Amino acid sequence: MKILKKVLIVVLAPVLLFGLYLGGNILFALLTDFKPPFSEAMELRGMPSHNQPDSIISFLNWNIGYSGLGQKADFFYDGGTTVISPEADVKAYFDGIKNTVTKADSIDFILLQEVDTLAKRSYRVNQFTDIGMAANGYGYSFATNYDVKFVPKPFTEPLGKVVAGLMTLTKYFPKEITRYQYPGRFEFPTYLFFLDRCFLLNRYSLKNGKELLVINTHNSAYDNTGEMKKGELEMLKKFITEEYAKGNYIIVGGDWNQCPPHFDPMKFNKGKTEAPYTPQVQDPSFLPSDWTWAADTTVASNRNLITAYNPTKTFTTVIDYYLLSPNVEPLVVKTWDMQFAYSDHQPVYLKVKLKN
C-alpha cells in the first residue's frame, strides 16, 4: 500500500498542481477581464500639421506585429516553437518599424495594428508613445483591443501580460476619434485570453461640408468557422453604409485576416514546401459593386510563421488592404516589398481622390 500511495502521489501531484495553476489563472482572468463599451471617445495626442484634408490624400496601412515577428521569427500560435523573440531581435525590428514610419512623413494617414503599450513579448516598450513622438507633424490616437493581465499559454513559457491595440497617425485635426467594439467572442475560457476586436474611427470635416471617415480595423484571426469575422463585417457594413448615405467619404484600412474578393490564396505558393494554412476570402457580394476593395494582389502582404522567413518555402498571401466608398477613387495601391524584414506583414500604400 505504501508503494501504491507513493506512486499515486507522484502521478497525481503534477495533475493537481496543473489544475490549480489553470483554475487560478482563469479566476484571475475573470476578475480582471477587459470589458470595453460599444463606443468610447479616444484621445488625440501630438500635434497634426494641417487643419483639413484636401481632395488627394495618402495612407499607409501596416500590422507591425508588436515588433516581435520579423524575418527571423516563428510563432507558436501558427505552428512554430517561439513564444517571445530574443530582445535584440525585437529591438532591431522596432527600430526598422520606427524608421519606416518616420521616413513616410509625406503620407497623410498611417494605420497601424498590433502596437504594444505594455507587454512582456515586446519587453515592456511603449511602442505607441515611441512611434508617436518620433513621427513629427502627426497627431496620434490609440484603441486597446488586447488587454490581458496574464496569458498562461504556453504553460511552459507563458506569454504573460499583453496590452496592445490599433494606432492611427494623422496630419489633420479630427473632429471625432471613437473606438467601436466588434461583436462576438470565442468560447469560455478562451475569450479571456484573446483580443477584444474593434475598429478605430477618425472623423474629419471637409471644405465641401461633408465628412471623411478614416477607419483602422483588425479583424479576427484563428476563427476557423468564419462566424466571428462575419459578425464583425456585418456591423462594419451597417456603420459605413449609413455614413455613406449621408454623403460622407469612407476609407477603411487594416488587417482583415482574410483575402480580398476574387483573390487566389495560393497565388504566391506554387511549388513551396511549407505547409500552408487556408485563408478565407471576402465575399464579393458583401457590399454593392460600386464599393472598391483596394488591394495590391501582385505582392504578398502577410506570411506564415511556422518557420523563419524563406522566400522559396514560406507561405504568403494578401490580407492587408483597404475598402473605399463609391465617392473615393483609388489612384495608387502598392505593397512595399520589404521581404518581411520587421514584421510578418508588409506596409500597404494607398493614394486616393475624393470625388466632388
Short mmCIF file of C-alpha atoms in Angstrom, two decimals:
data_model
loop_
_atom_site.label_atom_id
_atom_site.label_comp_id
_atom_site.label_asym_id
_atom_site.label_seq_id
_atom_site.Cartn_x
_atom_site.Cartn_y
_atom_site.Cartn_z
CA MET A 1 0.00 0.00 0.00
CA LYS A 2 2.84 2.39 0.81
CA ILE A 3 4.33 1.87 -2.64
CA LEU A 4 0.92 2.42 -4.28
CA LYS A 5 0.41 5.57 -2.22
CA LYS A 6 3.80 6.97 -3.32
CA VAL A 7 3.02 6.16 -6.95
CA LEU A 8 -0.35 7.92 -6.71
CA ILE A 9 1.29 10.98 -5.14
CA VAL A 10 3.93 11.10 -7.90
CA VAL A 11 1.29 10.72 -10.61
CA LEU A 12 -1.46 12.91 -9.17
CA ALA A 13 0.61 15.76 -7.72
CA PRO A 14 1.54 17.26 -11.13
CA VAL A 15 -2.08 16.91 -12.30
CA LEU A 16 -3.34 18.66 -9.15
CA LEU A 17 -0.76 21.43 -9.44
CA PHE A 18 -1.61 21.95 -13.10
CA GLY A 19 -5.31 22.12 -12.23
CA LEU A 20 -4.66 24.70 -9.54
CA TYR A 21 -2.47 26.71 -11.93
CA LEU A 22 -5.09 26.65 -14.68
CA GLY A 23 -8.02 27.31 -12.36
CA GLY A 24 -6.20 30.15 -10.64
CA ASN A 25 -5.38 31.81 -13.95
CA ILE A 26 -8.97 31.51 -15.18
CA LEU A 27 -10.30 33.03 -11.96
CA PHE A 28 -7.75 35.87 -12.15
CA ALA A 29 -8.66 36.48 -15.79
CA LEU A 30 -12.36 36.61 -14.94
CA LEU A 31 -11.74 39.16 -12.20
CA THR A 32 -9.55 41.36 -14.45
CA ASP A 33 -11.33 40.81 -17.79
CA PHE A 34 -11.21 43.81 -20.15
CA LYS A 35 -14.83 44.84 -20.85
CA PRO A 36 -14.85 47.79 -23.25
CA PRO A 37 -18.11 49.62 -24.03
CA PHE A 38 -19.65 49.52 -27.52
CA SER A 39 -18.31 53.01 -28.27
CA GLU A 40 -15.77 55.15 -26.48
CA ALA A 41 -14.19 58.53 -27.26
CA MET A 42 -10.42 58.34 -27.69
CA GLU A 43 -7.77 60.99 -27.06
CA LEU A 44 -5.66 62.75 -29.70
CA ARG A 45 -2.03 63.14 -28.75
CA GLY A 46 0.70 65.00 -30.60
CA MET A 47 0.16 67.90 -32.97
CA PRO A 48 -1.20 67.48 -36.52
CA SER A 49 0.32 69.85 -39.05
CA HIS A 50 -2.85 70.70 -41.03
CA ASN A 51 -6.49 71.54 -40.36
CA GLN A 52 -8.46 69.81 -43.14
CA PRO A 53 -7.69 67.10 -45.71
CA ASP A 54 -7.57 68.03 -49.40
CA SER A 55 -9.15 66.00 -52.19
CA ILE A 56 -5.94 63.98 -52.80
CA ILE A 57 -4.80 62.07 -49.71
CA SER A 58 -2.49 59.16 -48.96
CA PHE A 59 -2.38 56.27 -46.49
CA LEU A 60 -0.05 53.64 -45.14
CA ASN A 61 -1.54 50.53 -43.53
CA TRP A 62 0.68 48.11 -41.57
CA ASN A 63 0.31 45.41 -38.94
CA ILE A 64 3.67 45.79 -37.19
CA GLY A 65 3.37 42.51 -35.26
CA TYR A 66 4.42 44.23 -31.98
CA SER A 67 7.97 44.18 -33.42
CA GLY A 68 8.26 40.54 -32.39
CA LEU A 69 7.56 38.80 -35.71
CA GLY A 70 10.25 39.97 -38.13
CA GLN A 71 12.16 38.00 -40.72
CA LYS A 72 13.90 35.59 -38.31
CA ALA A 73 10.79 34.85 -36.24
CA ASP A 74 8.44 31.91 -35.99
CA PHE A 75 5.46 31.79 -33.63
CA PHE A 76 3.90 29.03 -31.55
CA TYR A 77 0.28 30.00 -32.30
CA ASP A 78 0.97 29.48 -36.02
CA GLY A 79 2.77 26.16 -35.73
CA GLY A 80 6.24 27.39 -34.81
CA THR A 81 8.03 26.99 -31.49
CA THR A 82 8.99 30.53 -30.40
CA VAL A 83 6.83 32.35 -27.83
CA ILE A 84 8.84 35.58 -27.48
CA SER A 85 11.61 36.58 -29.87
CA PRO A 86 15.04 37.48 -28.42
CA GLU A 87 15.24 41.04 -27.09
CA ALA A 88 17.95 42.06 -29.57
CA ASP A 89 15.73 40.96 -32.48
CA VAL A 90 12.67 42.75 -31.09
CA LYS A 91 14.68 45.96 -30.71
CA ALA A 92 16.08 45.68 -34.24
CA TYR A 93 12.60 45.07 -35.69
CA PHE A 94 11.18 48.03 -33.76
CA ASP A 95 13.98 50.33 -34.92
CA GLY A 96 13.17 49.29 -38.50
CA ILE A 97 9.46 49.92 -37.96
CA LYS A 98 10.06 53.39 -36.48
CA ASN A 99 12.44 54.32 -39.29
CA THR A 100 9.93 53.19 -41.91
CA VAL A 101 7.12 55.19 -40.33
CA THR A 102 9.15 58.36 -39.78
CA LYS A 103 10.52 58.30 -43.33
CA ALA A 104 6.92 58.13 -44.60
CA ASP A 105 6.32 61.69 -43.38
CA SER A 106 4.71 62.80 -46.64
CA ILE A 107 1.82 60.37 -46.06
CA ASP A 108 -1.37 61.84 -44.61
CA PHE A 109 -2.62 58.88 -42.56
CA ILE A 110 -0.78 55.89 -41.09
CA LEU A 111 -2.85 52.98 -39.79
CA LEU A 112 -1.00 50.51 -37.56
CA GLN A 113 -2.17 47.31 -35.89
CA GLU A 114 -0.62 45.16 -33.12
CA VAL A 115 1.05 48.08 -31.37
CA ASP A 116 2.08 47.22 -27.80
CA THR A 117 1.91 49.68 -24.93
CA LEU A 118 2.91 47.30 -22.13
CA ALA A 119 3.71 43.67 -22.88
CA LYS A 120 6.21 41.02 -21.90
CA ARG A 121 6.53 39.93 -25.55
CA SER A 122 7.94 43.35 -26.57
CA TYR A 123 10.00 43.83 -23.41
CA ARG A 124 7.57 46.40 -21.98
CA VAL A 125 8.39 49.12 -24.51
CA ASN A 126 5.52 51.58 -25.05
CA GLN A 127 5.52 51.39 -28.83
CA PHE A 128 2.58 53.78 -29.15
CA THR A 129 4.33 56.70 -27.47
CA ASP A 130 7.72 55.89 -29.04
CA ILE A 131 6.28 55.88 -32.58
CA GLY A 132 4.11 58.93 -31.92
CA MET A 133 6.96 61.01 -30.54
CA ALA A 134 9.21 60.03 -33.45
CA ALA A 135 6.63 60.97 -36.09
CA ASN A 136 6.84 64.77 -36.42
CA GLY A 137 3.80 66.61 -37.75
CA TYR A 138 1.29 63.93 -36.79
CA GLY A 139 -1.39 63.61 -34.19
CA TYR A 140 -1.89 60.07 -32.98
CA SER A 141 -4.54 58.03 -31.20
CA PHE A 142 -4.90 54.54 -29.80
CA ALA A 143 -7.63 51.96 -29.24
CA THR A 144 -6.90 48.99 -26.99
CA ASN A 145 -8.01 45.63 -28.38
CA TYR A 146 -5.85 43.30 -26.26
CA ASP A 147 -5.68 43.77 -22.50
CA VAL A 148 -4.90 40.59 -20.57
CA LYS A 149 -3.05 40.73 -17.28
CA PHE A 150 -1.53 37.26 -17.74
CA VAL A 151 -1.73 34.92 -20.74
CA PRO A 152 -0.82 31.48 -19.32
CA LYS A 153 -0.24 29.83 -22.69
CA PRO A 154 2.02 28.01 -23.39
CA PHE A 155 2.25 26.63 -19.87
CA THR A 156 5.99 26.00 -20.06
CA GLU A 157 6.72 29.60 -21.15
CA PRO A 158 3.69 31.87 -20.60
CA LEU A 159 3.16 34.82 -22.92
CA GLY A 160 2.36 36.90 -19.83
CA LYS A 161 0.93 40.42 -19.74
CA VAL A 162 -0.24 41.99 -23.01
CA VAL A 163 -1.70 45.45 -23.59
CA ALA A 164 -1.89 46.31 -27.29
CA GLY A 165 -4.11 47.81 -29.96
CA LEU A 166 -4.65 50.00 -33.01
CA MET A 167 -2.78 53.23 -33.69
CA THR A 168 -3.77 55.91 -36.19
CA LEU A 169 -1.42 58.76 -37.09
CA THR A 170 -2.91 61.78 -38.84
CA LYS A 171 -1.65 65.04 -40.34
CA TYR A 172 -5.09 66.61 -39.79
CA PHE A 173 -7.16 67.57 -36.75
CA PRO A 174 -10.07 65.12 -36.41
CA LYS A 175 -13.46 66.28 -35.13
CA GLU A 176 -14.03 62.86 -33.58
CA ILE A 177 -11.99 59.81 -32.54
CA THR A 178 -14.02 56.80 -31.41
CA ARG A 179 -13.31 53.18 -30.60
CA TYR A 180 -16.13 50.80 -31.65
CA GLN A 181 -16.32 47.33 -30.17
CA TYR A 182 -16.96 44.45 -32.58
CA PRO A 183 -19.47 41.75 -31.60
CA GLY A 184 -18.62 38.09 -30.97
CA ARG A 185 -16.02 36.23 -28.98
CA PHE A 186 -14.51 32.78 -28.50
CA GLU A 187 -15.96 30.24 -26.08
CA PHE A 188 -15.17 30.31 -22.36
CA PRO A 189 -12.44 30.37 -21.14
CA THR A 190 -10.56 31.06 -24.41
CA TYR A 191 -12.05 34.53 -24.83
CA LEU A 192 -10.46 35.63 -21.54
CA PHE A 193 -7.00 35.39 -23.10
CA PHE A 194 -7.71 36.66 -26.63
CA LEU A 195 -8.30 40.04 -28.26
CA ASP A 196 -11.43 42.17 -27.92
CA ARG A 197 -11.64 43.18 -31.58
CA CYS A 198 -12.60 46.73 -32.51
CA PHE A 199 -12.19 49.45 -35.10
CA LEU A 200 -10.84 52.96 -34.56
CA LEU A 201 -12.67 55.81 -36.29
CA ASN A 202 -11.20 59.22 -37.10
CA ARG A 203 -13.77 61.68 -38.48
CA TYR A 204 -12.79 64.88 -40.37
CA SER A 205 -14.68 67.94 -41.59
CA LEU A 206 -14.10 68.80 -45.26
CA LYS A 207 -14.30 72.10 -47.09
CA ASN A 208 -17.32 70.91 -49.11
CA GLY A 209 -19.35 70.44 -45.91
CA LYS A 210 -19.13 66.66 -45.95
CA GLU A 211 -17.07 64.40 -43.71
CA LEU A 212 -14.21 61.98 -44.24
CA LEU A 213 -14.21 58.80 -42.13
CA VAL A 214 -10.88 57.00 -41.74
CA ILE A 215 -11.30 53.60 -40.10
CA ASN A 216 -8.49 51.41 -38.78
CA THR A 217 -9.57 47.76 -38.35
CA HIS A 218 -8.05 44.46 -37.22
CA ASN A 219 -10.46 41.58 -37.70
CA SER A 220 -10.47 38.19 -36.06
CA ALA A 221 -7.84 35.52 -36.59
CA TYR A 222 -7.98 31.84 -35.52
CA ASP A 223 -11.68 31.95 -36.40
CA ASN A 224 -11.97 28.66 -38.26
CA THR A 225 -15.72 28.85 -38.89
CA GLY A 226 -15.64 32.47 -40.01
CA GLU A 227 -18.63 33.33 -37.81
CA MET A 228 -16.79 35.96 -35.79
CA LYS A 229 -15.49 37.69 -38.92
CA LYS A 230 -19.00 37.58 -40.38
CA GLY A 231 -20.45 39.35 -37.34
CA GLU A 232 -17.68 41.95 -37.38
CA LEU A 233 -18.17 42.67 -41.07
CA GLU A 234 -21.93 42.94 -40.73
CA MET A 235 -21.51 45.55 -38.02
CA LEU A 236 -18.93 47.43 -40.10
CA LYS A 237 -21.17 47.26 -43.18
CA LYS A 238 -24.12 48.78 -41.32
CA PHE A 239 -21.95 51.57 -39.96
CA ILE A 240 -20.24 52.56 -43.21
CA THR A 241 -23.31 52.28 -45.46
CA GLU A 242 -25.28 54.55 -43.13
CA GLU A 243 -22.44 57.08 -43.19
CA TYR A 244 -22.15 56.89 -46.98
CA ALA A 245 -25.90 57.51 -47.28
CA LYS A 246 -25.25 60.87 -45.56
CA GLY A 247 -22.85 61.80 -48.38
CA ASN A 248 -19.68 61.11 -46.40
CA TYR A 249 -16.43 59.59 -47.68
CA ILE A 250 -15.28 56.30 -46.10
CA ILE A 251 -11.84 54.69 -46.19
CA VAL A 252 -11.26 51.52 -44.16
CA GLY A 253 -7.77 50.07 -43.88
CA GLY A 254 -6.39 47.25 -41.82
CA ASP A 255 -5.51 43.63 -41.33
CA TRP A 256 -8.71 41.85 -42.37
CA ASN A 257 -7.36 38.34 -41.71
CA GLN A 258 -8.92 37.22 -44.97
CA CYS A 259 -8.10 37.76 -48.61
CA PRO A 260 -9.83 40.35 -50.81
CA PRO A 261 -12.65 39.19 -53.11
CA HIS A 262 -11.65 37.07 -56.12
CA PHE A 263 -8.07 36.62 -54.87
CA ASP A 264 -6.49 33.16 -55.08
CA PRO A 265 -4.82 32.46 -51.68
CA MET A 266 -2.39 30.08 -53.41
CA LYS A 267 -1.19 32.66 -55.95
CA PHE A 268 2.30 33.06 -54.46
CA ASN A 269 2.72 29.48 -53.25
CA LYS A 270 3.17 27.22 -56.25
CA GLY A 271 5.98 24.75 -55.54
CA LYS A 272 6.59 25.91 -51.97
CA THR A 273 7.25 23.19 -49.43
CA GLU A 274 5.90 24.82 -46.26
CA ALA A 275 2.50 23.53 -45.23
CA PRO A 276 0.06 26.39 -45.85
CA TYR A 277 -2.93 27.49 -43.86
CA THR A 278 -6.07 28.25 -45.86
CA PRO A 279 -7.09 31.90 -45.60
CA GLN A 280 -10.74 32.78 -46.05
CA VAL A 281 -11.71 35.09 -48.93
CA GLN A 282 -14.03 38.08 -48.68
CA ASP A 283 -17.49 37.51 -50.18
CA PRO A 284 -17.70 39.77 -53.27
CA SER A 285 -21.41 40.31 -52.60
CA PHE A 286 -20.71 41.71 -49.13
CA LEU A 287 -21.16 45.26 -50.45
CA PRO A 288 -22.59 46.75 -53.67
CA SER A 289 -20.23 46.56 -56.62
CA ASP A 290 -19.55 50.31 -56.63
CA TRP A 291 -17.57 49.96 -53.38
CA THR A 292 -13.87 49.30 -54.02
CA TRP A 293 -11.58 46.74 -52.39
CA ALA A 294 -8.21 48.44 -52.92
CA ALA A 295 -5.56 45.72 -52.69
CA ASP A 296 -2.21 45.11 -54.32
CA THR A 297 -2.53 41.50 -55.46
CA THR A 298 0.92 41.41 -57.07
CA VAL A 299 2.91 41.41 -53.79
CA ALA A 300 2.22 39.37 -50.66
CA SER A 301 1.34 41.36 -47.55
CA ASN A 302 1.43 38.55 -44.97
CA ARG A 303 3.49 35.43 -44.30
CA ASN A 304 3.06 32.25 -42.29
CA LEU A 305 5.06 31.87 -39.07
CA ILE A 306 5.74 28.14 -38.98
CA THR A 307 9.43 28.92 -39.53
CA ALA A 308 11.64 31.95 -40.13
CA TYR A 309 11.01 33.64 -43.48
CA ASN A 310 12.33 31.80 -46.51
CA PRO A 311 11.19 33.25 -49.87
CA THR A 312 11.26 29.84 -51.57
CA LYS A 313 9.37 27.98 -48.81
CA THR A 314 7.24 30.35 -46.71
CA PHE A 315 3.52 30.53 -47.44
CA THR A 316 2.47 34.11 -48.22
CA THR A 317 -0.80 35.80 -49.10
CA VAL A 318 -2.71 39.12 -49.15
CA ILE A 319 -4.85 40.07 -46.12
CA ASP A 320 -3.90 43.77 -45.69
CA TYR A 321 -5.79 46.27 -47.86
CA TYR A 322 -8.46 48.98 -47.99
CA LEU A 323 -12.20 49.38 -48.57
CA LEU A 324 -13.38 52.59 -50.27
CA SER A 325 -16.85 54.08 -50.60
CA PRO A 326 -18.08 54.82 -54.16
CA ASN A 327 -17.19 58.53 -53.87
CA VAL A 328 -13.49 57.69 -53.31
CA GLU A 329 -11.33 56.98 -56.37
CA PRO A 330 -8.19 54.84 -55.88
CA LEU A 331 -5.17 56.29 -57.69
CA VAL A 332 -2.35 54.05 -56.40
CA VAL A 333 -2.27 50.98 -54.17
CA LYS A 334 1.10 49.36 -53.61
CA THR A 335 2.50 46.93 -51.07
CA TRP A 336 6.03 47.84 -50.02
CA ASP A 337 8.04 44.67 -50.51
CA MET A 338 10.41 44.61 -47.55
CA GLN A 339 10.82 40.83 -47.55
CA PHE A 340 9.08 40.78 -44.14
CA ALA A 341 12.16 42.32 -42.54
CA TYR A 342 10.41 43.79 -39.49
CA SER A 343 7.01 42.11 -39.28
CA ASP A 344 5.03 39.17 -40.63
CA HIS A 345 3.04 41.83 -42.54
CA GLN A 346 4.17 44.39 -45.11
CA PRO A 347 3.08 48.04 -45.37
CA VAL A 348 0.43 48.86 -47.98
CA TYR A 349 0.41 52.36 -49.50
CA LEU A 350 -2.73 53.97 -50.91
CA LYS A 351 -3.36 57.25 -52.71
CA VAL A 352 -6.94 58.33 -53.42
CA LYS A 353 -9.03 61.19 -54.75
CA LEU A 354 -12.20 62.32 -53.02
CA LYS A 355 -14.78 62.89 -55.77
CA ASN A 356 -16.95 66.02 -55.78
#
